[in-house]
mmCIF file of C-alpha atoms in Angstrom:
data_model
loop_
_atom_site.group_PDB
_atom_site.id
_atom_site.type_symbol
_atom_site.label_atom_id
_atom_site.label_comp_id
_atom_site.label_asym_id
_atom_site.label_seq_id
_atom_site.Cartn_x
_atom_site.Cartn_y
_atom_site.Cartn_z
ATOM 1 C CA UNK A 1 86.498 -40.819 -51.769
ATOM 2 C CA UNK A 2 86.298 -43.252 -48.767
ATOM 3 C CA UNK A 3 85.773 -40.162 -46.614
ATOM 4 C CA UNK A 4 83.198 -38.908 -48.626
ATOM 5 C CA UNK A 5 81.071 -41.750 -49.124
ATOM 6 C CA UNK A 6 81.938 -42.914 -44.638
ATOM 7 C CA UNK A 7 80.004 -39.833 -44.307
ATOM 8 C CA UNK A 8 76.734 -40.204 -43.782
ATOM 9 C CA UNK A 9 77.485 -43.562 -41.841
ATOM 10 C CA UNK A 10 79.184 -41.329 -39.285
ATOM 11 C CA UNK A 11 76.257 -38.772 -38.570
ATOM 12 C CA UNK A 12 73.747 -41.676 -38.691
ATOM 13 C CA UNK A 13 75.466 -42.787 -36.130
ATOM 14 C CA UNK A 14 75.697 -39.878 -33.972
ATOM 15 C CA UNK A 15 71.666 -39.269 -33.968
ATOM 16 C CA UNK A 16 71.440 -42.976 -32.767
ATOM 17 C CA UNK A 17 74.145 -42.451 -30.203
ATOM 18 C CA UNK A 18 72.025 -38.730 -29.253
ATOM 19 C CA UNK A 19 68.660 -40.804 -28.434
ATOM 20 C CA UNK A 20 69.867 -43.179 -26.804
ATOM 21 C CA UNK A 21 71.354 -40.723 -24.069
ATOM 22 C CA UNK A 22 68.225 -39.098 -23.776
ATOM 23 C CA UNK A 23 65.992 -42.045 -23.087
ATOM 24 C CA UNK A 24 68.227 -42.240 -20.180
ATOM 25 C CA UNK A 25 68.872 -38.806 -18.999
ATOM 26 C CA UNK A 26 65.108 -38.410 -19.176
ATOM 27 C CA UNK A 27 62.928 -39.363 -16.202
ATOM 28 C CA UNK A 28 59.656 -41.309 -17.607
ATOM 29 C CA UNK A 29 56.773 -40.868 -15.557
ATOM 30 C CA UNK A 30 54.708 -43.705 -13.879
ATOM 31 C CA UNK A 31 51.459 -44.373 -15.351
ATOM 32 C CA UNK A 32 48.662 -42.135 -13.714
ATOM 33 C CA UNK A 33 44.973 -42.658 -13.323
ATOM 34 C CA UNK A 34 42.156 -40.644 -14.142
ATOM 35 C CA UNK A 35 42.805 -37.204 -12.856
ATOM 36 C CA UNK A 36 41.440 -36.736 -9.883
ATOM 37 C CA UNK A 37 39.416 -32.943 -8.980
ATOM 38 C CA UNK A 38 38.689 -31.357 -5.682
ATOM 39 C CA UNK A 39 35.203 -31.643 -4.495
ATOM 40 C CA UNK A 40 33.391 -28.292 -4.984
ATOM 41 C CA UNK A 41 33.109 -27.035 -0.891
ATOM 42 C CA UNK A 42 29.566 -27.989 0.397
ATOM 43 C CA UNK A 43 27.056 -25.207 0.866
ATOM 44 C CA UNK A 44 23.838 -24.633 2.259
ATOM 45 C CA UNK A 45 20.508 -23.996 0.686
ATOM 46 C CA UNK A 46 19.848 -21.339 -1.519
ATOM 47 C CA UNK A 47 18.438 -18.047 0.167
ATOM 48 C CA UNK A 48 15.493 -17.278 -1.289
ATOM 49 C CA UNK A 49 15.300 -14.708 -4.042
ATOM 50 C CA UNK A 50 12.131 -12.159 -3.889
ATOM 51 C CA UNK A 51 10.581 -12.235 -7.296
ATOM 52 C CA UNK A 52 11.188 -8.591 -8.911
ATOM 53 C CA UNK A 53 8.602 -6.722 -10.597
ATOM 54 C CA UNK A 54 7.573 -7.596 -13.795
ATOM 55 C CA UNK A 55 7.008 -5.616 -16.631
ATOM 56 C CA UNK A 56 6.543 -2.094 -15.937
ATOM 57 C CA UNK A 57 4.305 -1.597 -12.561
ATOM 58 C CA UNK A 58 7.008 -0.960 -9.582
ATOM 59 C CA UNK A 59 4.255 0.455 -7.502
ATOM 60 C CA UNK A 60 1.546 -1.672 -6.074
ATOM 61 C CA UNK A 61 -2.051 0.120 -4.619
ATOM 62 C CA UNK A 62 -3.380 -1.822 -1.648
ATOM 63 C CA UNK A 63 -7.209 -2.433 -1.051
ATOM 64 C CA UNK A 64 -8.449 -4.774 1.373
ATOM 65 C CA UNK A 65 -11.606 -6.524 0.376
ATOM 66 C CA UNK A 66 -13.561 -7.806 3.427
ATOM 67 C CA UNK A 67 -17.325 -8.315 3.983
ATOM 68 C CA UNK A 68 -19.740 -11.740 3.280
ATOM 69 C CA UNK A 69 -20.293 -13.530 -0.060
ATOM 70 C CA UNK A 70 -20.783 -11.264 -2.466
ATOM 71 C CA UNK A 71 -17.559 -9.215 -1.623
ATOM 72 C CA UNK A 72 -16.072 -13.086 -1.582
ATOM 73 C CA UNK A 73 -17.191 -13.334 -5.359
ATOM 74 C CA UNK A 74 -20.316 -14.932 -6.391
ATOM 75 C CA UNK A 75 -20.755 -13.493 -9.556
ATOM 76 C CA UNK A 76 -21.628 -15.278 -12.654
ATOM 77 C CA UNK A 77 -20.173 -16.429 -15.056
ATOM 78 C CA UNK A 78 -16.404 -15.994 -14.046
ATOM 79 C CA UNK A 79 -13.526 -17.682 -15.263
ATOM 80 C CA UNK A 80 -11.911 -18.690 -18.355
ATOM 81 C CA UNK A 81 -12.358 -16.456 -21.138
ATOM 82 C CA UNK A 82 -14.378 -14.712 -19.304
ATOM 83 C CA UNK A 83 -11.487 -13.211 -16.680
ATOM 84 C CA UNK A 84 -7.919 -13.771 -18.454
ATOM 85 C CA UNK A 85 -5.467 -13.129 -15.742
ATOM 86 C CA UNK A 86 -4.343 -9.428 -15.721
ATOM 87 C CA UNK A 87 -0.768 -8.727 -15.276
ATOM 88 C CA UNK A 88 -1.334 -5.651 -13.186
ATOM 89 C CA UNK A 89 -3.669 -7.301 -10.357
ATOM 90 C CA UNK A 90 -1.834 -9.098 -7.592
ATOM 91 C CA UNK A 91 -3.599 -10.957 -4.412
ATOM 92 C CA UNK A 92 -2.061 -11.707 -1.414
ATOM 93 C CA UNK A 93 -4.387 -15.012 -0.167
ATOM 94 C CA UNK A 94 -6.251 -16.054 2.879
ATOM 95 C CA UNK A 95 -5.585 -19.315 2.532
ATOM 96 C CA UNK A 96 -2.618 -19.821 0.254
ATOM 97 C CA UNK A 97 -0.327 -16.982 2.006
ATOM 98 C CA UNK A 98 2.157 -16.148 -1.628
ATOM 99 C CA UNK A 99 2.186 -12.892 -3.043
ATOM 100 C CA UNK A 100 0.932 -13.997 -6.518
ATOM 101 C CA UNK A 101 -0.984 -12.757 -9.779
ATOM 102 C CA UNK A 102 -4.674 -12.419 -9.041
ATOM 103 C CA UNK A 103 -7.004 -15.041 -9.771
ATOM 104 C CA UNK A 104 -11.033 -15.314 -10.379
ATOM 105 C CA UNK A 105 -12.106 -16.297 -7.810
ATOM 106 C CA UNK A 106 -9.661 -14.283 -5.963
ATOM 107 C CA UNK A 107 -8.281 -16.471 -2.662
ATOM 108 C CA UNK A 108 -10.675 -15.461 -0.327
ATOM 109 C CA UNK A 109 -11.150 -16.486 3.732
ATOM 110 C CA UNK A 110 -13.876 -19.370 2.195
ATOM 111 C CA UNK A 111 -14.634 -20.519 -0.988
ATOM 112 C CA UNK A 112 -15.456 -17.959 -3.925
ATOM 113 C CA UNK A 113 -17.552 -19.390 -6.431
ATOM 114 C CA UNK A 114 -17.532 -16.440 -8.953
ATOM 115 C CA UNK A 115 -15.880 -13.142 -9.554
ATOM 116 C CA UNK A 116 -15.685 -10.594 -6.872
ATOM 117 C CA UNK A 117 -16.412 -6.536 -6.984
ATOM 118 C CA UNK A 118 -12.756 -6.215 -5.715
ATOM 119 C CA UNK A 119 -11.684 -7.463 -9.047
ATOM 120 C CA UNK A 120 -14.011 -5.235 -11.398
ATOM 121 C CA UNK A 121 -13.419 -2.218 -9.080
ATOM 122 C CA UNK A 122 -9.084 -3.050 -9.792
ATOM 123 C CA UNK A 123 -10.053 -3.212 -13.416
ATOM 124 C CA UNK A 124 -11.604 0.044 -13.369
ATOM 125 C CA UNK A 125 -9.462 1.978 -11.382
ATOM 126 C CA UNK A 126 -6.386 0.897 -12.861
ATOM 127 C CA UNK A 127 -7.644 2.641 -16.280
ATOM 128 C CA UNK A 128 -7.444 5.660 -14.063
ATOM 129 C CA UNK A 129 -3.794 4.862 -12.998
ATOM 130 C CA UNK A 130 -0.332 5.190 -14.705
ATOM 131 C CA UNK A 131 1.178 2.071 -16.421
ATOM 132 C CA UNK A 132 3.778 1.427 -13.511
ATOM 133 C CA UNK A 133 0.735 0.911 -10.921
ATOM 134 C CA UNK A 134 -0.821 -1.840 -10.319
ATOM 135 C CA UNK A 135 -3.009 -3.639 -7.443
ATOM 136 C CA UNK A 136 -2.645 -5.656 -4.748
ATOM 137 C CA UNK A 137 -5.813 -6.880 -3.539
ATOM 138 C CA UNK A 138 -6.133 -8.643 0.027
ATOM 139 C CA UNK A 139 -9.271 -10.533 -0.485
ATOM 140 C CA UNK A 140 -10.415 -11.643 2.971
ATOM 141 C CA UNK A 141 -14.027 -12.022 2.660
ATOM 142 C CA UNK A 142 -16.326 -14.825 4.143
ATOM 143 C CA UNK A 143 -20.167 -16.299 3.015
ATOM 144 C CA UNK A 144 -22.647 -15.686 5.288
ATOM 145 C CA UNK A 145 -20.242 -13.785 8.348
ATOM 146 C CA UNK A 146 -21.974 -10.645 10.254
ATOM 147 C CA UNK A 147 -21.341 -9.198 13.453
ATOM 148 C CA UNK A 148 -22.734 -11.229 15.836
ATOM 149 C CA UNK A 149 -22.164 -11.448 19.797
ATOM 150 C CA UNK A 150 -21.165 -15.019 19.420
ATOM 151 C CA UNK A 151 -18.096 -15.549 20.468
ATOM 152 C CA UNK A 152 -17.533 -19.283 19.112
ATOM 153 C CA UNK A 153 -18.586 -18.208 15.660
ATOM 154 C CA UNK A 154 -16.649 -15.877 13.091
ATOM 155 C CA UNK A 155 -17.609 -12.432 13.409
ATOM 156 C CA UNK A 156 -17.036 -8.991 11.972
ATOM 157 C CA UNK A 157 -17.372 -7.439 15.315
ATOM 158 C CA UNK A 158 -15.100 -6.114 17.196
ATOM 159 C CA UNK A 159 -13.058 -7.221 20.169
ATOM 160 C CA UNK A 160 -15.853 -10.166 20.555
ATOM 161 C CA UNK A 161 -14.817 -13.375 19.496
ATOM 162 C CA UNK A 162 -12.496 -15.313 22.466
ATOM 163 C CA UNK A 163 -10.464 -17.800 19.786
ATOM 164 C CA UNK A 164 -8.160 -15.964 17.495
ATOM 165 C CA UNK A 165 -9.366 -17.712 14.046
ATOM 166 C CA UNK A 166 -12.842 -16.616 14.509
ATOM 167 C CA UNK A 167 -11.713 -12.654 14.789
ATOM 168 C CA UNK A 168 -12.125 -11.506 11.145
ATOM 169 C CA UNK A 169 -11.088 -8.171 12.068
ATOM 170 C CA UNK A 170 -7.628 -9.178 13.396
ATOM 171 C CA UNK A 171 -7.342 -11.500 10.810
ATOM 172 C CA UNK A 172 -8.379 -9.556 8.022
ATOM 173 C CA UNK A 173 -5.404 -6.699 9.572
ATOM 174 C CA UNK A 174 -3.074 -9.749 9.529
ATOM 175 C CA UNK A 175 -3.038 -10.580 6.388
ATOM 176 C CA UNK A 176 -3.029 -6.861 5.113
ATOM 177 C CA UNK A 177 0.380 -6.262 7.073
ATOM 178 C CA UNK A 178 1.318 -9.215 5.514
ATOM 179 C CA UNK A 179 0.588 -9.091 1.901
ATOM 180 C CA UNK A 180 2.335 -5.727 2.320
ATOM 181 C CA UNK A 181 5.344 -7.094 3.280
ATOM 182 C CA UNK A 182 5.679 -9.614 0.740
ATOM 183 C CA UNK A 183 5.468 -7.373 -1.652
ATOM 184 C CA UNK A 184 7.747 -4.688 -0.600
ATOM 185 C CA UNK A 185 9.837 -8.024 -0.282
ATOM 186 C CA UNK A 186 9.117 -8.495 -4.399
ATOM 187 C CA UNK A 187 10.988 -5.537 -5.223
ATOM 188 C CA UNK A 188 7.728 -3.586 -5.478
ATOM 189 C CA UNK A 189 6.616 0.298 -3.638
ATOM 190 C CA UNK A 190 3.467 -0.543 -1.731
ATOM 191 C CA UNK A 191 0.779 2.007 -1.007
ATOM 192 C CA UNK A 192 -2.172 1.041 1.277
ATOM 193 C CA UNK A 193 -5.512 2.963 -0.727
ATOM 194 C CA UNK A 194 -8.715 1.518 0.901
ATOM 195 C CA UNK A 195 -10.927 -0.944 2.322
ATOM 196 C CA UNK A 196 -13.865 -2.804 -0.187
ATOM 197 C CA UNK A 197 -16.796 -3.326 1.978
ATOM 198 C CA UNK A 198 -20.022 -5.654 1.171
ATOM 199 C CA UNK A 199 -21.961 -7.631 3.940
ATOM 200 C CA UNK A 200 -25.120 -6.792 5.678
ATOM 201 C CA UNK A 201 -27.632 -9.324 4.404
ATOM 202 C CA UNK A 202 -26.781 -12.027 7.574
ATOM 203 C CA UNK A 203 -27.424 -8.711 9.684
ATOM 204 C CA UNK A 204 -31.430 -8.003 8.681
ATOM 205 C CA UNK A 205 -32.765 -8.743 12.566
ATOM 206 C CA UNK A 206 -30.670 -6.008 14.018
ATOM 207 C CA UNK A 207 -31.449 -2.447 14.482
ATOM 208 C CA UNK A 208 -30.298 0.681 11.667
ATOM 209 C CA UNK A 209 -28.667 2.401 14.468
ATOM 210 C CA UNK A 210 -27.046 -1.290 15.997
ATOM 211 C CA UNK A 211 -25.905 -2.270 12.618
ATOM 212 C CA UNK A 212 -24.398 1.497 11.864
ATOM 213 C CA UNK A 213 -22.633 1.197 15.137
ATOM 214 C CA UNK A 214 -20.659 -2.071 14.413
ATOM 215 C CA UNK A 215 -20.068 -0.674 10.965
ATOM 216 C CA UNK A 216 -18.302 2.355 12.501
ATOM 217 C CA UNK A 217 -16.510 0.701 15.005
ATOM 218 C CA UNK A 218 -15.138 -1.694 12.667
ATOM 219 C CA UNK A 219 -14.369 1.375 10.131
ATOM 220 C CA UNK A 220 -12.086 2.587 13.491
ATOM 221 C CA UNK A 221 -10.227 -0.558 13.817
ATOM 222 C CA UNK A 222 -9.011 -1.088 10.451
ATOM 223 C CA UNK A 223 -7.849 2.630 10.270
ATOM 224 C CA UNK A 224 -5.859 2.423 13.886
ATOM 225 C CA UNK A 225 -4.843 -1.364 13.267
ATOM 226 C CA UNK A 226 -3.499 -0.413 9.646
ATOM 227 C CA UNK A 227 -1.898 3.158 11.114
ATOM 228 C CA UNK A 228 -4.364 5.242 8.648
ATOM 229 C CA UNK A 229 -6.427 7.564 10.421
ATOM 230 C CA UNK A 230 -7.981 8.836 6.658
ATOM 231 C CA UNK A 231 -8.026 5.502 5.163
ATOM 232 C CA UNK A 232 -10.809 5.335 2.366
ATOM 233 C CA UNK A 233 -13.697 2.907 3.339
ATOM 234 C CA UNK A 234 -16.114 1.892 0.827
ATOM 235 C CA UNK A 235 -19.453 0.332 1.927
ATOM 236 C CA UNK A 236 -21.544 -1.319 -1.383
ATOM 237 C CA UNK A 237 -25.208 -1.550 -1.793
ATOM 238 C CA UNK A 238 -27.184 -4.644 -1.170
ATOM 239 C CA UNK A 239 -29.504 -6.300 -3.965
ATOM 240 C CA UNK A 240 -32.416 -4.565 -4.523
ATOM 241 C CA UNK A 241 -34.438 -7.528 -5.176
ATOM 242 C CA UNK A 242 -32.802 -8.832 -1.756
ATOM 243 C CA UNK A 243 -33.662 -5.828 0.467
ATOM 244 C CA UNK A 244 -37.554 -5.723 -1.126
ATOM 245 C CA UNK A 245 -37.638 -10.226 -0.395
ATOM 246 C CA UNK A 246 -35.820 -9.577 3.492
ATOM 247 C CA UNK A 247 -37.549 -8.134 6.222
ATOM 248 C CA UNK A 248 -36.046 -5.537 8.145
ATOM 249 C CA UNK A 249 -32.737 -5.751 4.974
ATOM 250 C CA UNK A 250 -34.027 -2.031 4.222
ATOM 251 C CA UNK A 251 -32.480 -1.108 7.686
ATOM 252 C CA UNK A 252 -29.208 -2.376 6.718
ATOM 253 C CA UNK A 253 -29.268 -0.635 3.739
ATOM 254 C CA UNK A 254 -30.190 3.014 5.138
ATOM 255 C CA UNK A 255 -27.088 2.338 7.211
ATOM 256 C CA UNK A 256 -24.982 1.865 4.451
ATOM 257 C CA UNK A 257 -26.461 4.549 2.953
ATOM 258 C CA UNK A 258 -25.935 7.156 5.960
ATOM 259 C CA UNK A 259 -22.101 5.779 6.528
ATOM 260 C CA UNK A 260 -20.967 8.843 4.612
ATOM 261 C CA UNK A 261 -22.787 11.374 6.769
ATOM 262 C CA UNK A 262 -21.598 9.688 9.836
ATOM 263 C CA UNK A 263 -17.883 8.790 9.158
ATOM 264 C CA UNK A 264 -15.247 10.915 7.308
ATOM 265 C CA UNK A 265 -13.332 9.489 4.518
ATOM 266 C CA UNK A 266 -16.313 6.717 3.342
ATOM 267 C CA UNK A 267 -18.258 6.645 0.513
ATOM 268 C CA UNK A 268 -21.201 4.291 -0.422
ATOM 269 C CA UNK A 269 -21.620 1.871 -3.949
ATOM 270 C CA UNK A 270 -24.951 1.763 -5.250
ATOM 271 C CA UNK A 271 -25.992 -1.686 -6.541
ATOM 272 C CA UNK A 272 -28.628 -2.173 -9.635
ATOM 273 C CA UNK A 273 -31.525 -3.883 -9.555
ATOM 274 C CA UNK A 274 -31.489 -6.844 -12.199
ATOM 275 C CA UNK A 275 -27.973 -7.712 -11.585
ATOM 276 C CA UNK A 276 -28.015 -11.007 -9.276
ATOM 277 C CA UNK A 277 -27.396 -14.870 -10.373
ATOM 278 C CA UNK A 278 -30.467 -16.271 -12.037
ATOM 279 C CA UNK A 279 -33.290 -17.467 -9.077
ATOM 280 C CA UNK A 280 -31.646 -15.820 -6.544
ATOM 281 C CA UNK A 281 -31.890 -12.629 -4.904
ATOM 282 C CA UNK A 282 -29.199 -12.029 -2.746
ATOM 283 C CA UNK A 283 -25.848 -12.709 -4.672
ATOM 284 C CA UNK A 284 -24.851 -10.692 -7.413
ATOM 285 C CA UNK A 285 -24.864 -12.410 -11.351
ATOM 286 C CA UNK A 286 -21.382 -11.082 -13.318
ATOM 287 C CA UNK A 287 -23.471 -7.910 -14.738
ATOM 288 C CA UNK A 288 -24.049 -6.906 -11.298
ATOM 289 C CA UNK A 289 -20.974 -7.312 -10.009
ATOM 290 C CA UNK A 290 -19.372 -5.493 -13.037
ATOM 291 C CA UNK A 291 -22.029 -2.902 -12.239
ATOM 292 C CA UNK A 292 -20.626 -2.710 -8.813
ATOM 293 C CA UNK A 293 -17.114 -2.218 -10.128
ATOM 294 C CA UNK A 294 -17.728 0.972 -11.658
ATOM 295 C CA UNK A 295 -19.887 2.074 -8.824
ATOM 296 C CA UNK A 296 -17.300 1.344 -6.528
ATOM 297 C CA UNK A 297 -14.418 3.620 -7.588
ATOM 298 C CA UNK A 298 -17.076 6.260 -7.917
ATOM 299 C CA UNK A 299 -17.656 6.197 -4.329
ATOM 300 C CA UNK A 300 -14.195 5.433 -3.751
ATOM 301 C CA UNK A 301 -13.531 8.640 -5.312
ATOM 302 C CA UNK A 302 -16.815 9.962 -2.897
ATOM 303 C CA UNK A 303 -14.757 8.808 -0.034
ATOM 304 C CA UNK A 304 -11.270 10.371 -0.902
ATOM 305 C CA UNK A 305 -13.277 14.128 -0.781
ATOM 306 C CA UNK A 306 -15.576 13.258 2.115
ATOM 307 C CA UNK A 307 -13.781 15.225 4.740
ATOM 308 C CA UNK A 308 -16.678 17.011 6.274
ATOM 309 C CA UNK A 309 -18.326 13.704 7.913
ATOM 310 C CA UNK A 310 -19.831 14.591 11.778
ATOM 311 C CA UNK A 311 -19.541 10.661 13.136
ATOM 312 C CA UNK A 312 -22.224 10.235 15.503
ATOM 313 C CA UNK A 313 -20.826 7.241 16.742
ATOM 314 C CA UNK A 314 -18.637 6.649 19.982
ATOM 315 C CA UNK A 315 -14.721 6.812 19.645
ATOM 316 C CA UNK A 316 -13.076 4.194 18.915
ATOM 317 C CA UNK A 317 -12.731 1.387 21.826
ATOM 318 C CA UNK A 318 -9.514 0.626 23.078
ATOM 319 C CA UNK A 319 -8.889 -3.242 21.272
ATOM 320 C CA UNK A 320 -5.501 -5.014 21.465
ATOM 321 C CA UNK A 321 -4.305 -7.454 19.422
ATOM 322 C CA UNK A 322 -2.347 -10.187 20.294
ATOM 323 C CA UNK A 323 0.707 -11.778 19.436
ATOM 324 C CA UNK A 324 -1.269 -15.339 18.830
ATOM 325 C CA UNK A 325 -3.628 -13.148 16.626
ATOM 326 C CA UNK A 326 -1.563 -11.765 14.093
ATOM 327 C CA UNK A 327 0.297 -14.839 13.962
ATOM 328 C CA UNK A 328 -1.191 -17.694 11.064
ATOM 329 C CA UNK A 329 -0.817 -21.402 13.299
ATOM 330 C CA UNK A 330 -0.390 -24.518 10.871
ATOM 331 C CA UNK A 331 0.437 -24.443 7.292
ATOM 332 C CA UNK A 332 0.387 -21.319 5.227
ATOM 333 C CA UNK A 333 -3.140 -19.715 5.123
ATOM 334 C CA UNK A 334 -4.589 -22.012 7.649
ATOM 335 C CA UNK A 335 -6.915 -19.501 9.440
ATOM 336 C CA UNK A 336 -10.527 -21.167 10.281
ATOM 337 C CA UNK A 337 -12.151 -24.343 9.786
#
């Protein structure tokens, strides 16, 4: 009975005796501090990601929209409600250079003030496209420009002006070659289409035949500097009410008129009379311009079939283009005070 009840006495024991042997078999660890982590390895600034297309246009039409104030957009009203933004219109700036959604007013070489004819003529000819097209419009238009022999002024002719950032030409090719780029760097197909033409009314003094001249020549350079021999160039109509008010306007417009007879691959927009801004007879009001819109792509169209042109005018001159030309100086979209 002794043994029985000594029992568990004796294997009490022997877990106390167990413990105790491995409290001191048993290494305990010094205290430790917070854990410590390796420092991620430093790197350098992000590389820019191009933007990829959105929604379902993957191909972008180009049209370069160049001329005086009413190609820069002085139509009225504009904005707002008026002109919500368009997911299929695109603008590469004059003087913000980003590949960006299209704005009214566009970003054009001055200030626009109102909507443009580039804009109404995208609207309408993208109802003539496939969903996965859209536009890319250039917009490098500027109030109250001509071609002039000035060469400390900005001009629309030629090979004339000495400084770079008063050659509207080489700019306006610039920024083309440019926009292009940034959005073939977007992730989106880029097809050059045409040139949007309106100016004229700071040209009244000069001659039909010196006027048409300048126009053609200028027609030459876009199509060599842009590497499109049968690029579509679209000249638009001047106000009525402006050519009846301007003396020796009516010149300038039979010019305009005539550019299809004299130079392949051009067509000419007709204008309506009624359709400019309230006391003024120069600058088209918003019907006017929407007018021009739908006249545009007609003669757009004109253009694309106009193959059997006999240009009177002299072949084109031999105009180089510098470096310091195609290159914008200062921050982005600084071209011309």
């Amino acid at each position: 009975m002794a043994f029985v009840r000594s029992r568990p006495v004796s294997i009490f024991l022997r877990l106390l005796l167990i413990a105790a042997l491995t409290l001191v078999l048993v290494p305990v660890s010094p205290p430790q501090g917070p854990a410590e982590t390796t420092p991620p390895a430093p790197q350098g600034p992000a590389e820019p990601t191009p933007s990829a297309p959105t929604g379902d246009v993957t191909v972008l039409h180009v049209f370069l929209a160049a001329g005086q104030s009413n190609m820069s957009g002085r139509g009225l009203p504009a904005g707002g409600a008026y002109d919500p933004a368009d997911p299929r219109i695109f603008q590469f700036g004059a003087k913000i250079r980003t590949f960006r959604p299209a704005t009214v007013p566009l970003d054009m070489h001055d200030v626009a003030t109102g909507i443009s004819p580039a804009t109404t003529f995208a609207r309408e000819y993208l109802k003539t496209q496939p969903p996965n097209v859209g536009v890319l419009i250039i917009p490098a238009a500027h109030g109250a420009t001509a071609f002039t022999t000035a060469q400390d002024k900005l001009s629309w002719s030629v090979g004339v002006a000495v400084d770079p950032e008063f050659d509207l030409p080489a700019l306006a090719v610039a920024q083309t070659l440019q926009g292009m780029a940034a959005a073939k760097a977007a992730g989106y197909s880029v097809d050059l289409k045409g040139v949007l033409w309106h100016q004229g009314e700071s040209n009244s003094a000069i001659s039909m035949a010196a006027y048409a001249a300048k126009l053609d020549e200028l027609i030459a350079f876009f199509r060599s500097r842009l590497l499109s021999p049968k690029l579509p160039f679209v000249v638009g109509g001047l106000a009525p009410e402006g050519i009846a008010a301007t003396p020796g306007a009516a010149n300038i417009d039979r010019a305009h008129r005539e550019t299809p007879s004299r130079v392949a691959y051009t067509g000419f927009a007709k204008s309506m009379a009624g359709g400019v801004n309230p006391g003024e007879r120069i600058h088209f009001s918003r019907v006017g311009i929407e007018f021009l819109g739908k006249s545009y792509l007609s003669a757009y169209r004109q253009a694309l079939r106009n193959t059997a042109a006999s240009p009177r005018s002299s072949p084109a001159p031999r105009v180089t283009v510098s470096a310091k030309q195609l290159k914008v100086t200062g921050p982005p979209g600084t071209l011309c005070a």
